[in-house]
Short mmCIF file of C-alpha atoms in Angstrom, two decimals:
data_model
loop_
_atom_site.label_atom_id
_atom_site.label_comp_id
_atom_site.label_asym_id
_atom_site.label_seq_id
_atom_site.Cartn_x
_atom_site.Cartn_y
_atom_site.Cartn_z
CA UNK A 122 -0.66 30.47 -13.06
CA UNK A 123 -2.69 27.76 -14.80
CA UNK A 124 -2.99 26.21 -18.25
CA UNK A 125 -5.87 26.78 -20.59
CA UNK A 126 -6.07 25.49 -24.15
CA UNK A 127 -2.27 25.04 -24.26
CA UNK A 128 -1.58 28.67 -23.16
CA UNK A 129 -0.34 30.08 -19.88
CA UNK A 130 -2.83 32.33 -18.16
CA UNK A 131 -2.03 34.49 -15.14
CA UNK A 132 -4.74 34.53 -12.52
CA UNK A 133 -4.83 35.92 -9.02
CA UNK A 134 -6.47 32.83 -7.62
CA UNK A 135 -5.90 29.04 -7.99
CA UNK A 136 -6.89 27.26 -11.16
CA UNK A 137 -10.45 25.84 -11.18
CA UNK A 138 -10.53 22.50 -9.44
CA UNK A 139 -6.98 22.77 -8.12
CA UNK A 140 -6.54 20.24 -5.27
CA UNK A 141 -3.52 21.81 -3.70
CA UNK A 142 -1.21 18.92 -4.70
CA UNK A 143 1.51 19.29 -7.28
CA UNK A 144 0.46 17.84 -10.61
CA UNK A 145 -3.01 16.89 -9.29
CA UNK A 146 -5.37 19.30 -10.97
CA UNK A 147 -9.04 18.19 -11.11
CA UNK A 148 -11.72 19.55 -13.42
CA UNK A 149 -15.35 19.90 -12.56
CA UNK A 150 -17.08 21.38 -15.51
CA UNK A 151 -13.87 23.04 -16.61
CA UNK A 152 -10.64 21.92 -18.22
CA UNK A 153 -7.85 19.59 -17.28
CA UNK A 154 -4.35 20.91 -16.76
CA UNK A 155 -1.21 18.86 -17.22
CA UNK A 156 -0.82 16.07 -14.66
CA UNK A 157 2.15 14.19 -13.29
CA UNK A 158 0.78 10.77 -14.36
CA UNK A 159 2.72 9.27 -17.20
CA UNK A 160 -0.35 7.72 -18.75
CA UNK A 161 -2.02 11.12 -18.89
CA UNK A 162 0.46 12.15 -21.54
CA UNK A 163 -1.11 9.57 -23.86
CA UNK A 164 -4.75 10.39 -23.06
CA UNK A 165 -6.51 13.36 -24.62
CA UNK A 166 -9.07 15.12 -22.47
CA UNK A 167 -11.41 18.11 -23.05
CA UNK A 168 -9.65 20.78 -25.09
CA UNK A 169 -6.84 18.38 -26.02
CA UNK A 170 -9.22 16.31 -28.16
CA UNK A 171 -8.49 17.26 -31.79
CA UNK A 172 -10.93 15.13 -33.83
CA UNK A 173 -13.60 16.99 -35.86
CA UNK A 174 -16.23 14.45 -34.78
CA UNK A 175 -16.36 11.96 -31.98
CA UNK A 176 -18.61 9.16 -30.84
CA UNK A 177 -19.76 9.91 -27.27
CA UNK A 178 -20.77 7.55 -24.49
CA UNK A 179 -21.94 8.61 -21.01
CA UNK A 180 -20.68 7.56 -17.62
CA UNK A 181 -22.98 4.45 -17.67
CA UNK A 182 -21.85 3.34 -21.15
CA UNK A 183 -24.94 4.70 -22.95
CA UNK A 184 -24.53 5.85 -26.51
CA UNK A 185 -25.03 9.59 -27.04
CA UNK A 186 -24.23 9.54 -30.74
CA UNK A 187 -21.68 11.28 -32.98
CA UNK A 188 -21.10 14.99 -32.35
CA UNK A 189 -18.39 17.65 -32.37
CA UNK A 190 -16.11 17.78 -29.41
CA UNK A 191 -17.32 21.21 -28.19
CA UNK A 192 -20.88 19.83 -28.00
CA UNK A 193 -19.73 16.82 -25.95
CA UNK A 194 -17.66 19.07 -23.66
CA UNK A 195 -20.73 21.15 -23.00
CA UNK A 196 -22.62 18.03 -21.92
CA UNK A 197 -19.74 17.00 -19.72
CA UNK A 198 -19.49 20.41 -18.01
CA UNK A 199 -23.24 20.40 -17.40
CA UNK A 200 -22.73 17.16 -15.42
CA UNK A 201 -19.60 18.38 -13.64
CA UNK A 202 -17.46 15.81 -15.51
CA UNK A 203 -14.75 15.59 -18.19
CA UNK A 204 -14.63 14.41 -21.75
CA UNK A 205 -11.98 11.65 -22.12
CA UNK A 206 -10.86 10.07 -25.37
CA UNK A 207 -10.86 6.35 -24.67
CA UNK A 208 -10.48 4.89 -28.19
CA UNK A 209 -8.43 7.33 -30.36
CA UNK A 210 -7.95 4.85 -33.26
CA UNK A 211 -11.67 4.28 -33.83
CA UNK A 212 -13.48 5.99 -36.70
CA UNK A 213 -14.68 8.35 -35.38
CA UNK A 214 -12.70 8.34 -32.08
CA UNK A 215 -14.73 7.31 -29.03
CA UNK A 216 -14.91 9.65 -26.04
CA UNK A 217 -16.49 9.15 -22.66
CA UNK A 218 -18.09 11.64 -20.26
CA UNK A 219 -16.58 10.66 -16.98
CA UNK A 220 -14.47 11.81 -14.03
CA UNK A 221 -10.96 12.02 -15.51
CA UNK A 222 -9.21 11.47 -12.17
CA UNK A 223 -11.28 8.37 -11.47
CA UNK A 224 -10.76 7.10 -15.05
CA UNK A 225 -6.98 7.56 -14.87
CA UNK A 226 -6.78 5.87 -11.48
CA UNK A 227 -8.76 2.83 -12.72
CA UNK A 228 -6.66 2.63 -15.95
CA UNK A 229 -3.39 2.72 -13.93
CA UNK A 230 -4.68 0.14 -11.49
CA UNK A 231 -5.72 -2.23 -14.29
CA UNK A 232 -2.33 -1.87 -15.99
CA UNK A 233 -0.58 -2.57 -12.65
CA UNK A 234 -2.67 -5.67 -12.04
CA UNK A 235 -1.91 -6.97 -15.59
CA UNK A 236 1.84 -6.47 -15.11
CA UNK A 237 1.68 -8.16 -11.70
CA UNK A 238 -0.20 -11.10 -13.09
CA UNK A 239 2.26 -11.59 -15.97
CA UNK A 240 5.17 -11.46 -13.61
CA UNK A 241 3.61 -13.74 -11.00
CA UNK A 242 2.55 -16.61 -13.26
CA UNK A 243 5.35 -19.08 -14.05
CA UNK A 244 5.77 -22.56 -15.41
CA UNK A 245 7.02 -24.95 -12.76
CA UNK A 246 8.37 -28.42 -13.31
CA UNK A 247 8.02 -31.34 -10.86
CA UNK A 248 9.82 -34.60 -11.72
CA UNK A 249 8.90 -38.20 -10.85
CA UNK A 250 10.19 -41.66 -11.72
CA UNK A 251 8.04 -44.74 -12.26
CA UNK A 252 9.68 -46.14 -9.09
CA UNK A 253 9.34 -42.94 -6.99
CA UNK A 254 8.72 -44.06 -3.37
CA UNK A 255 5.37 -43.26 -1.72
CA UNK A 256 6.85 -40.65 0.66
CA UNK A 257 8.55 -38.76 -2.17
CA UNK A 258 5.46 -39.06 -4.35
CA UNK A 259 3.32 -37.39 -1.66
CA UNK A 260 5.88 -34.61 -1.13
CA UNK A 261 5.97 -33.80 -4.86
CA UNK A 262 2.24 -34.05 -5.23
CA UNK A 263 1.90 -31.43 -2.42
CA UNK A 264 4.47 -29.30 -4.19
CA UNK A 265 2.30 -29.36 -7.34
CA UNK A 266 -0.76 -28.39 -5.23
CA UNK A 267 1.17 -25.46 -3.71
CA UNK A 268 2.34 -24.21 -7.13
CA UNK A 269 -1.25 -24.37 -8.46
CA UNK A 270 -2.48 -22.54 -5.43
CA UNK A 271 0.03 -19.75 -6.16
CA UNK A 272 -1.37 -19.43 -9.66
CA UNK A 273 1.45 -21.16 -11.50
CA UNK A 274 1.11 -23.77 -14.29
CA UNK A 275 2.92 -27.06 -13.60
CA UNK A 276 4.66 -29.44 -15.95
CA UNK A 277 4.45 -32.86 -14.32
CA UNK A 278 7.15 -35.19 -15.69
CA UNK A 279 7.85 -38.88 -15.26
CA UNK A 280 11.30 -39.88 -16.44
CA UNK A 281 11.96 -43.43 -17.73
CA UNK A 282 15.45 -44.91 -17.77
CA UNK A 283 16.79 -48.11 -19.35
CA UNK A 284 14.38 -51.03 -18.92
CA UNK A 285 11.68 -48.71 -17.59
CA UNK A 286 10.93 -47.78 -21.21
CA UNK A 287 9.76 -51.38 -21.79
CA UNK A 288 7.19 -50.96 -19.03
CA UNK A 289 5.74 -47.54 -19.66
CA UNK A 290 2.41 -48.60 -18.22
CA UNK A 291 3.99 -48.22 -14.74
CA UNK A 292 4.80 -44.57 -15.30
CA UNK A 293 1.43 -43.94 -16.92
CA UNK A 294 -0.39 -45.50 -13.92
CA UNK A 295 1.50 -43.19 -11.62
CA UNK A 296 0.63 -40.18 -13.75
CA UNK A 297 -3.09 -41.14 -13.91
CA UNK A 298 -3.04 -41.45 -10.08
CA UNK A 299 -1.46 -38.02 -9.78
CA UNK A 300 -4.05 -36.37 -12.06
CA UNK A 301 -6.88 -38.01 -10.22
CA UNK A 302 -5.61 -36.91 -6.77
CA UNK A 303 -5.06 -33.26 -7.70
CA UNK A 304 -8.29 -33.06 -9.71
CA UNK A 305 -9.95 -30.68 -7.23
CA UNK A 306 -7.01 -28.28 -7.18
CA UNK A 307 -6.04 -28.07 -10.86
CA UNK A 308 -7.14 -28.75 -14.43
CA UNK A 309 -5.43 -30.67 -17.17
CA UNK A 310 -4.29 -28.28 -19.89
CA UNK A 311 -2.40 -30.94 -21.90
CA UNK A 312 -3.15 -34.65 -21.49
CA UNK A 313 -0.25 -36.98 -20.64
CA UNK A 314 1.99 -37.80 -23.68
CA UNK A 315 5.45 -39.30 -24.25
CA UNK A 316 8.24 -36.92 -25.22
CA UNK A 317 11.23 -39.15 -25.77
CA UNK A 318 11.69 -41.01 -22.52
CA UNK A 319 9.53 -38.59 -20.52
CA UNK A 320 5.80 -38.80 -19.88
CA UNK A 321 4.56 -35.19 -19.59
CA UNK A 322 1.29 -33.51 -18.56
CA UNK A 323 0.59 -29.79 -18.28
CA UNK A 324 -1.57 -28.67 -15.39
CA UNK A 325 -3.10 -25.26 -14.69
CA UNK A 326 -4.92 -23.68 -11.72
CA UNK A 327 -8.69 -23.96 -11.62
CA UNK A 328 -10.23 -20.56 -11.96
CA UNK A 329 -12.44 -19.45 -9.06
CA UNK A 330 -11.62 -22.49 -6.91
CA UNK A 331 -9.98 -22.20 -3.53
CA UNK A 332 -7.02 -24.47 -3.41
CA UNK A 333 -6.62 -26.72 -0.39
CA UNK A 334 -3.37 -26.50 1.50
CA UNK A 335 -1.08 -29.52 0.88
CA UNK A 336 -0.58 -32.03 3.62
CA UNK A 337 2.53 -33.89 4.62
CA UNK A 338 6.08 -32.61 4.58
CA UNK A 339 6.86 -29.22 3.07
CA UNK A 340 7.59 -29.18 -0.65
CA UNK A 341 11.01 -27.60 -0.08
CA UNK A 342 12.26 -31.04 1.11
CA UNK A 343 11.35 -32.71 -2.18
CA UNK A 344 14.07 -34.22 -4.27
CA UNK A 345 13.72 -33.55 -7.95
CA UNK A 346 14.96 -36.92 -9.13
CA UNK A 347 15.51 -40.40 -7.72
#
């Protein structure tokens, strides 16, 4: 039993293009049956396309013009492919002649990578003092390098207390040194500025640049304040 045009049809053999896996029908010059992919419920393909006219592009992205869906399906079937609605809100809707299984796989993969990227990127904070000792400075600098290498943004912060506010140039000199020494590993997204008693700079990973591994003691041993 297989689906055609929204109706159940009894047939003695398997549906055209049936792969043998539940919910994994594949059309070659035919139609697409219901699939188990969630995203497929939102994508119209072949006979499920309801628009009177559609704008059609081929597998290479070439424009084939505006036509009725049955004309585009005929072209798709001649090429052993499917007609997939890729932009339903356009006027007229845009459909692509392509392999539906391949299109759905790539769409799911892209969505997964976007979700993974949004989950993975975080804003980290690393704190210094104007009087932070050299050893602790190196540990925290390496911590920033590691965070940048993992794709995170970093908020570098130098806290001033009491009389340190009267000598802000000390903290600014330490910040300038930090930005210079991590220049190859990150980029400055927000230049250093005072926010109350804290000198703050926002750093971001450099796109397309391999980040060097930090040297010295592991960042896990760093103390967040002195």
